[in-house]
Coordinates of C-alpha atoms and ligand atoms in Angstrom, one line a residue:
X298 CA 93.9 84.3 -127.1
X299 CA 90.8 84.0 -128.7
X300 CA 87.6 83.3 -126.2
X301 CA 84.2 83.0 -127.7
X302 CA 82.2 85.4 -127.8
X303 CA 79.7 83.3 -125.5
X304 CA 82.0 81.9 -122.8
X305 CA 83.3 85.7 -122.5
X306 CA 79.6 86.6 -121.4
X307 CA 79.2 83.9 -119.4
X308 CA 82.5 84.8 -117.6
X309 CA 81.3 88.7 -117.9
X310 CA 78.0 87.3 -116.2
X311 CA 79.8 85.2 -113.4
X312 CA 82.3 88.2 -113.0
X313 CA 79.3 90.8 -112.2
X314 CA 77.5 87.8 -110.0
X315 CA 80.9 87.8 -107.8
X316 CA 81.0 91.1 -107.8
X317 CA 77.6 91.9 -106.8
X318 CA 78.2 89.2 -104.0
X319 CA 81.2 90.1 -102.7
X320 CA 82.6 93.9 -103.7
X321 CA 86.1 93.9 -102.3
X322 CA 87.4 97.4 -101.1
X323 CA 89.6 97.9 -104.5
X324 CA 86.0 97.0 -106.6
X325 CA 84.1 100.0 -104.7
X326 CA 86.9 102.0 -105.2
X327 CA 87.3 101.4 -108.6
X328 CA 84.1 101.6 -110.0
X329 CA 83.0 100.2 -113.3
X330 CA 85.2 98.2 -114.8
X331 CA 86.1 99.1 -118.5
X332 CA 86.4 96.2 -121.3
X333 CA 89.4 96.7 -123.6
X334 CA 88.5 94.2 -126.4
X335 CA 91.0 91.1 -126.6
X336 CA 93.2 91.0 -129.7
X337 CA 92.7 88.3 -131.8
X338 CA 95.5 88.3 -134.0
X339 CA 98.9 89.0 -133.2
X340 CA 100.3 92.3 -133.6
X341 CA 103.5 91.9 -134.2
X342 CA 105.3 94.2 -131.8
X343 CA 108.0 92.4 -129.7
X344 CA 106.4 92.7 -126.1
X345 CA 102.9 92.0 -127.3
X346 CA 102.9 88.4 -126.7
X347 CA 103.9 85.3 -125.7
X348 CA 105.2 84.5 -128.9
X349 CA 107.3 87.7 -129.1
X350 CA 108.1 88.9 -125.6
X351 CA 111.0 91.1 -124.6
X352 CA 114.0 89.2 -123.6
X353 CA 116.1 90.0 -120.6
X354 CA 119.1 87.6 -120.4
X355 CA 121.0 89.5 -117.9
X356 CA 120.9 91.2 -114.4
X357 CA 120.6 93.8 -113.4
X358 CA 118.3 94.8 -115.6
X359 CA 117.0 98.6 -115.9
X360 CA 114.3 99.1 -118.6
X361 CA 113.0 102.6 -118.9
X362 CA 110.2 104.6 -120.4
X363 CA 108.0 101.2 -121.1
X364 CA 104.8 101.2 -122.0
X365 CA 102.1 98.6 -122.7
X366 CA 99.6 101.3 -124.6
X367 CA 99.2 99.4 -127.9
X368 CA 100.5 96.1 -127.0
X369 CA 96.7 95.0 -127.3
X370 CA 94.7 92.7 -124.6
X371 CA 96.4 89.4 -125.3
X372 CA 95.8 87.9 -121.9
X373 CA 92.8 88.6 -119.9
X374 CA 92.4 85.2 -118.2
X375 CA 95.5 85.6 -115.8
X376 CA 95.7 85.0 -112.2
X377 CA 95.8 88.9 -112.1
X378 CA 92.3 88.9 -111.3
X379 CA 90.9 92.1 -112.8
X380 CA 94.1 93.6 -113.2
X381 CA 94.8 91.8 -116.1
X382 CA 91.8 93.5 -118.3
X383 CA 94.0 96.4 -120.0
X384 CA 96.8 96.1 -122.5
X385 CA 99.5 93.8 -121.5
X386 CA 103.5 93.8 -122.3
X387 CA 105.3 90.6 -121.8
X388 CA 108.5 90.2 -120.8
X389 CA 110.9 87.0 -120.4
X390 CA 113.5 86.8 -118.2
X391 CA 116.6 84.1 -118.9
X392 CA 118.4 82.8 -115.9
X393 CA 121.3 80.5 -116.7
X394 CA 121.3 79.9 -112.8
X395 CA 119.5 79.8 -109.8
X396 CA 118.9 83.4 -108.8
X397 CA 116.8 85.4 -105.9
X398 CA 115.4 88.4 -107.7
X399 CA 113.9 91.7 -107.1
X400 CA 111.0 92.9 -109.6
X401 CA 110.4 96.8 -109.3
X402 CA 108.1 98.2 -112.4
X403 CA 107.7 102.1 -111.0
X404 CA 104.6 104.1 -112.2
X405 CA 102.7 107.3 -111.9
X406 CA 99.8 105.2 -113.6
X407 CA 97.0 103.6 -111.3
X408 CA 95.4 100.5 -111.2
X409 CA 98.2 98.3 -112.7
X410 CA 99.3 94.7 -111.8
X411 CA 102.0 92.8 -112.1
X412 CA 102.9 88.8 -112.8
X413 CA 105.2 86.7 -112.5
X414 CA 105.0 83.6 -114.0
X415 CA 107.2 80.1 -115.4
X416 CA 104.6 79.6 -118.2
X417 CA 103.4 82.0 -121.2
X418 CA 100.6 82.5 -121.2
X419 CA 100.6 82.9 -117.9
X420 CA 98.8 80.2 -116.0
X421 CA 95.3 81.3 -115.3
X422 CA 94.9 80.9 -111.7
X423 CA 97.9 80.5 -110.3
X424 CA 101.4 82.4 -111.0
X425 CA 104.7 82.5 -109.4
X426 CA 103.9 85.8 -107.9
X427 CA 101.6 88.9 -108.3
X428 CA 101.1 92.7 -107.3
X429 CA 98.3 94.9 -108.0
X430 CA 97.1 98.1 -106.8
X431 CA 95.1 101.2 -107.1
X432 CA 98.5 103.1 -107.1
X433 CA 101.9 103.6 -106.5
X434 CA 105.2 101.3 -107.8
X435 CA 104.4 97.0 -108.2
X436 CA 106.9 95.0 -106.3
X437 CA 107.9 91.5 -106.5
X438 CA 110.9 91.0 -104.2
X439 CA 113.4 87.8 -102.4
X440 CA 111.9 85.2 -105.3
X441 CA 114.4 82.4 -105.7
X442 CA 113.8 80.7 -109.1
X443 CA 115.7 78.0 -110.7
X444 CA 117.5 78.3 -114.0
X445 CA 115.0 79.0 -116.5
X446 CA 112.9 81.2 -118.4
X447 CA 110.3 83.3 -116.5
X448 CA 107.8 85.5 -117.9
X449 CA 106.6 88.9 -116.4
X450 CA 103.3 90.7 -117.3
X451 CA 102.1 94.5 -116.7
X452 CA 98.8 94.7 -117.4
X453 CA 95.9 97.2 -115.3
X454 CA 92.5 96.9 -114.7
X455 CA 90.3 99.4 -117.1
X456 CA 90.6 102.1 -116.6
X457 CA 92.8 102.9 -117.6
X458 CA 93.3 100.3 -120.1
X459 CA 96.9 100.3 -120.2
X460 CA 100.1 102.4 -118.3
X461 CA 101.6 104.9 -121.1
X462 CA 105.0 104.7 -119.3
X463 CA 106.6 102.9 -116.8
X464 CA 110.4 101.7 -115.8
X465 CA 111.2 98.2 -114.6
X466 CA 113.9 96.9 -112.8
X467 CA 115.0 93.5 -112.2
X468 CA 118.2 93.1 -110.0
X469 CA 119.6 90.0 -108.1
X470 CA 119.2 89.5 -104.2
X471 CA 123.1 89.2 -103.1
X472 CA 122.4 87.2 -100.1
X473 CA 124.3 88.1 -97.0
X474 CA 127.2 85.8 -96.3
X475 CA 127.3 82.8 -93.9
X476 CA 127.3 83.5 -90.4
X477 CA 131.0 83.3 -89.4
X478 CA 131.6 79.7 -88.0
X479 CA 131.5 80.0 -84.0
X480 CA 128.3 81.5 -84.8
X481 CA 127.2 78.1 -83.0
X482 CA 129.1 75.9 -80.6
X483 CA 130.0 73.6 -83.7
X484 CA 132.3 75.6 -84.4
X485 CA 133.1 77.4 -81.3
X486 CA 137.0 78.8 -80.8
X487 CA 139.3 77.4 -78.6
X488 CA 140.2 80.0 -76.5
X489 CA 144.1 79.0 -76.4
X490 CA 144.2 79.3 -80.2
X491 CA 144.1 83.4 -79.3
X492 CA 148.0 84.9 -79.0
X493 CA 146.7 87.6 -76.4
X494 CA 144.4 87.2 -74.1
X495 CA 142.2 90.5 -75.3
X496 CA 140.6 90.2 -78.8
X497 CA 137.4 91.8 -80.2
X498 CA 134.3 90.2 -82.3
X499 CA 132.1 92.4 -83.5
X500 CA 128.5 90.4 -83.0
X501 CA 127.1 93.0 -85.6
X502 CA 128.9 90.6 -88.4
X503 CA 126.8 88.1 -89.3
X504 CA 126.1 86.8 -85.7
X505 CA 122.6 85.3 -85.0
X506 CA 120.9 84.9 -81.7
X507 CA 121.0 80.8 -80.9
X508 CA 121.9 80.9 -77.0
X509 CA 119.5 82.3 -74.4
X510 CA 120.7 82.4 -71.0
X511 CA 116.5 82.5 -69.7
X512 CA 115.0 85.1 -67.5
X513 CA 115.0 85.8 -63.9
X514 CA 115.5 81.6 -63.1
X515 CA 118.6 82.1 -65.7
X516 CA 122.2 82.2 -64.9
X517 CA 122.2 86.1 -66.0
X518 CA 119.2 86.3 -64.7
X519 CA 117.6 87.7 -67.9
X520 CA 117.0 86.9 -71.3
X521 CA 119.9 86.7 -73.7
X522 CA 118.1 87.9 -77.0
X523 CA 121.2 89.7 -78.4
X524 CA 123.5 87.7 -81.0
X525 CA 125.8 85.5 -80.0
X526 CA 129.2 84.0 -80.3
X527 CA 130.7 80.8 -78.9
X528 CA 134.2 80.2 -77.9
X529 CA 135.8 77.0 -76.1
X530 CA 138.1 76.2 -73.5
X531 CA 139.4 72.7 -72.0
X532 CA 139.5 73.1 -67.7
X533 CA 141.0 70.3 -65.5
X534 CA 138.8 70.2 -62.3
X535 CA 140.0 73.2 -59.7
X536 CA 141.0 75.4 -63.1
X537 CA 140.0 78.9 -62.8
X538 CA 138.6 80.6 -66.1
X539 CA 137.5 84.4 -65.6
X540 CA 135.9 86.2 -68.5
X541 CA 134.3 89.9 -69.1
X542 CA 132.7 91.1 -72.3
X543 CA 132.2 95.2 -72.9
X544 CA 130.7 96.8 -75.9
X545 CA 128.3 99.3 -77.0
X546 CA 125.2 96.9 -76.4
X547 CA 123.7 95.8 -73.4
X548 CA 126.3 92.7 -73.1
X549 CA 125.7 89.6 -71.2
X550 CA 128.0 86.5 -70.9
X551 CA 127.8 83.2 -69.6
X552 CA 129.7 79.8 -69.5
X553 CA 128.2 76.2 -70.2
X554 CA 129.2 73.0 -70.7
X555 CA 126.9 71.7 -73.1
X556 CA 125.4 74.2 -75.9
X557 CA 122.1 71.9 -76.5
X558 CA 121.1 72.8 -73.2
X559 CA 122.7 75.7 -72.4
X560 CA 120.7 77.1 -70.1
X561 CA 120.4 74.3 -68.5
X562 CA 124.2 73.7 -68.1
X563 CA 125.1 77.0 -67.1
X564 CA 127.5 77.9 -64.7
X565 CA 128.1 81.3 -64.5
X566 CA 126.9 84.4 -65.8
X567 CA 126.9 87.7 -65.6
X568 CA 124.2 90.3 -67.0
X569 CA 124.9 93.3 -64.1
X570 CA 125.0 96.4 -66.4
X571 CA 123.4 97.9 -69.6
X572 CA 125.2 99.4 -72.8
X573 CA 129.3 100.0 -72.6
X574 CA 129.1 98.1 -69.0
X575 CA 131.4 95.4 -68.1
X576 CA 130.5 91.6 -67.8
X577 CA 132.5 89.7 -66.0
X578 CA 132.1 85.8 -65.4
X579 CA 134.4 83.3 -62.9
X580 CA 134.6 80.0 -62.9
X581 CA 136.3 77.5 -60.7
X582 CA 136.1 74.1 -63.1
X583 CA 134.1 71.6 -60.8
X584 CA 134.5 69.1 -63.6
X585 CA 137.4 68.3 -66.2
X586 CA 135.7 68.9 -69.6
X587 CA 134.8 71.6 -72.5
X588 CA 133.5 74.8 -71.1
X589 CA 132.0 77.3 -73.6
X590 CA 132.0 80.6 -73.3
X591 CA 128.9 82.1 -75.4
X592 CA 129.6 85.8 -76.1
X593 CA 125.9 87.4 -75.8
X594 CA 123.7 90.2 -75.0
X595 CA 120.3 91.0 -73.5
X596 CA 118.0 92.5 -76.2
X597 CA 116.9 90.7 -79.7
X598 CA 118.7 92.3 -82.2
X599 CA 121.3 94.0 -79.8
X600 CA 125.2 94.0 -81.2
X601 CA 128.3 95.9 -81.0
X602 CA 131.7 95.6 -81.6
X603 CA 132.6 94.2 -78.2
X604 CA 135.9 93.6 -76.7
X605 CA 136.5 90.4 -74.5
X606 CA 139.1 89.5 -71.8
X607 CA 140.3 86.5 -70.7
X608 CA 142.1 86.0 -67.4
X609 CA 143.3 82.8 -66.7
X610 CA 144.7 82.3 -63.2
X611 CA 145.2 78.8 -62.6
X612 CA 144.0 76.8 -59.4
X613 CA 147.6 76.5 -58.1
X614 CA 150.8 76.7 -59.2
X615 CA 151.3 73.1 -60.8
X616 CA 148.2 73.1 -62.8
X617 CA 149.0 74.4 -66.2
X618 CA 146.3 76.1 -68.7
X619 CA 148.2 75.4 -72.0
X620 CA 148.1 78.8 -74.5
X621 CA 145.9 80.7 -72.8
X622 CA 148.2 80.6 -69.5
X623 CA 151.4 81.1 -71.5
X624 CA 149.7 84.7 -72.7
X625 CA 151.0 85.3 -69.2
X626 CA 153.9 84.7 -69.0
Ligands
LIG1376 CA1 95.3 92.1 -120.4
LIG1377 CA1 125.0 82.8 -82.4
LIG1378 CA1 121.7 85.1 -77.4
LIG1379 CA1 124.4 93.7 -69.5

């Protein structure tokens, strides 16, 4: 890219003005900044330009012993700031789909940047993404781009005026699966769909933290932080549900009958003991309905493989409890 000769000294002019106004931490660490002259015609090396970047079409991809020392200074209106003042390789990235990508250029050289951008040249204020620094690796990680071609500069702020060798790495973000379904009362289990009346989750898997039992007003009488699962059960009024929880986290369990407001519409829990304790929970149904058991713990974060029992002793002899009673017979 060709600048005149005059607009480069006005921008040289502005650049010291800012400068002398405003010296940023990196600029009085720095010191002078160099001036590598811009090439004005192309040089015909694939990676020098725009015109003739280097083409990654597919992921992961590990590019070592890269350089950009006699790639020229195509591009040194960037929205690099004054990283982008050295010799500059360009790279284009093809993604047939929508992809979340890491960016990882590693370097023992200093002062170096980094661009991402979905236009070549790269737009001149704004990009995608950028990373500079005195020293040490550039990073651009968790970008989610659509299909499409992206570009990605290395460039440095002089001196030095350009990285004799680096490696860059592009790999795809594998994002972590779903959270299992009764994640959230929506799709809570029915407890009668169990065969026994001991199973396991391990909260650890996926599960997130929506249900919080409250503090010392709650029905645990602390927070609930920890990740939780849900599970349901249908009581006939008088039915008698009791429930304990035990696992390597601090565990905490409680019943309600509606999950929107579930600490509002507790009505019973149980937070009595710390790590590999038992929780226990019972309940005497003072209304027919859906009762859900949320599966829980006290700390954010907190999670173990955790085993749950289920006793189910029914009000009196003629009530039934469907599957869950039958485990008992
Ligand atoms: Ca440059
Ligand atoms: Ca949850
Ligand atoms: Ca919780
Ligand atoms: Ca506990």
């Amino acid at each position: 890219m060709r600048t005149g000769k005059l607009t480069l000294a006005i921008l040289m002019i502005l650049g010291l003005a800012v400068a002398a106004n405003a010296m940023d931490k990196d600029e009085a660490l720095h010191g002078p900044t160099g001036y590598v002259p811009e090439s004005t015609s192309p040089l015909l090396i694939t990676g020098a330009d725009c015109t003739d970047p280097i083409v990654i079409s597919s992921l992961p991809a590990n590019l070592t012993g890269q350089t950009n020392c006699g790639m020229g200074n195509t591009y040194a209106a960037t929205c690099l700031g004054n990283y982008d003042g050295g010799e500059d390789v360009m790279y284009r990235l093809d993604l047939a789909a929508e992809t979340t990508i890491d960016i990882l250029m590693s370097t023992t050289a200093t002062w170096t940047g980094m661009l991402l951008d979905d236009s070549c040249p790269p737009d001149p204020t704004t990009c995608i993404a950028i990373n500079t620094g005195s020293a040490g690796n550039r990073a651009i990680n968790d970008k989610t781009l659509a299909a499409g071609s992206y570009y990605i500069m290395i460039d440095t702020w002089p001196t030095p005026n350009c990285v004799p060798t680096f490696d860059l790495t592009i790999t795809e973000d594998v994002p972590p699966p779903p959270p299992p379904a009764n994640d959230v009362c929506a799709g809570a289990i029915d407890l009668q769909s169990f065969e026994t009346n001991v199973f396991t989750v391990d909260l650890c898997a996926g599960y997130t933290n929506n249900y919080d039992a409250g503090g010392s007003a709650g029905c645990t009488g602390y927070a609930s932080a920890a990740n939780d699962a849900t599970y349901k059960v249908y009581l006939a009024e008088g039915e008698n549900i009791t429930a304990s929880m035990t696992g390597a986290h601090d565990s905490a369990i409680w019943l309600v009958t509606d999950c929107a407001a579930a600490a509002a519409t507790c009505v019973a829990g149980a937070d009595e003991t710390v790590a590999n304790g038992v929780e226990t929970i019972s309940y005497s149904a003072a209304a027919a309905g859906w009762y859900y058991l949320i599966i829980d713990g006290y700390g954010a974060g907190a999670c173990s493989l955790t085993t749950v029992t289920i006793d189910a002793p029914v009000a009196n002899e003629y009530q039934q409890w469907g599957g869950v009673k039958a485990m008992f017979k």
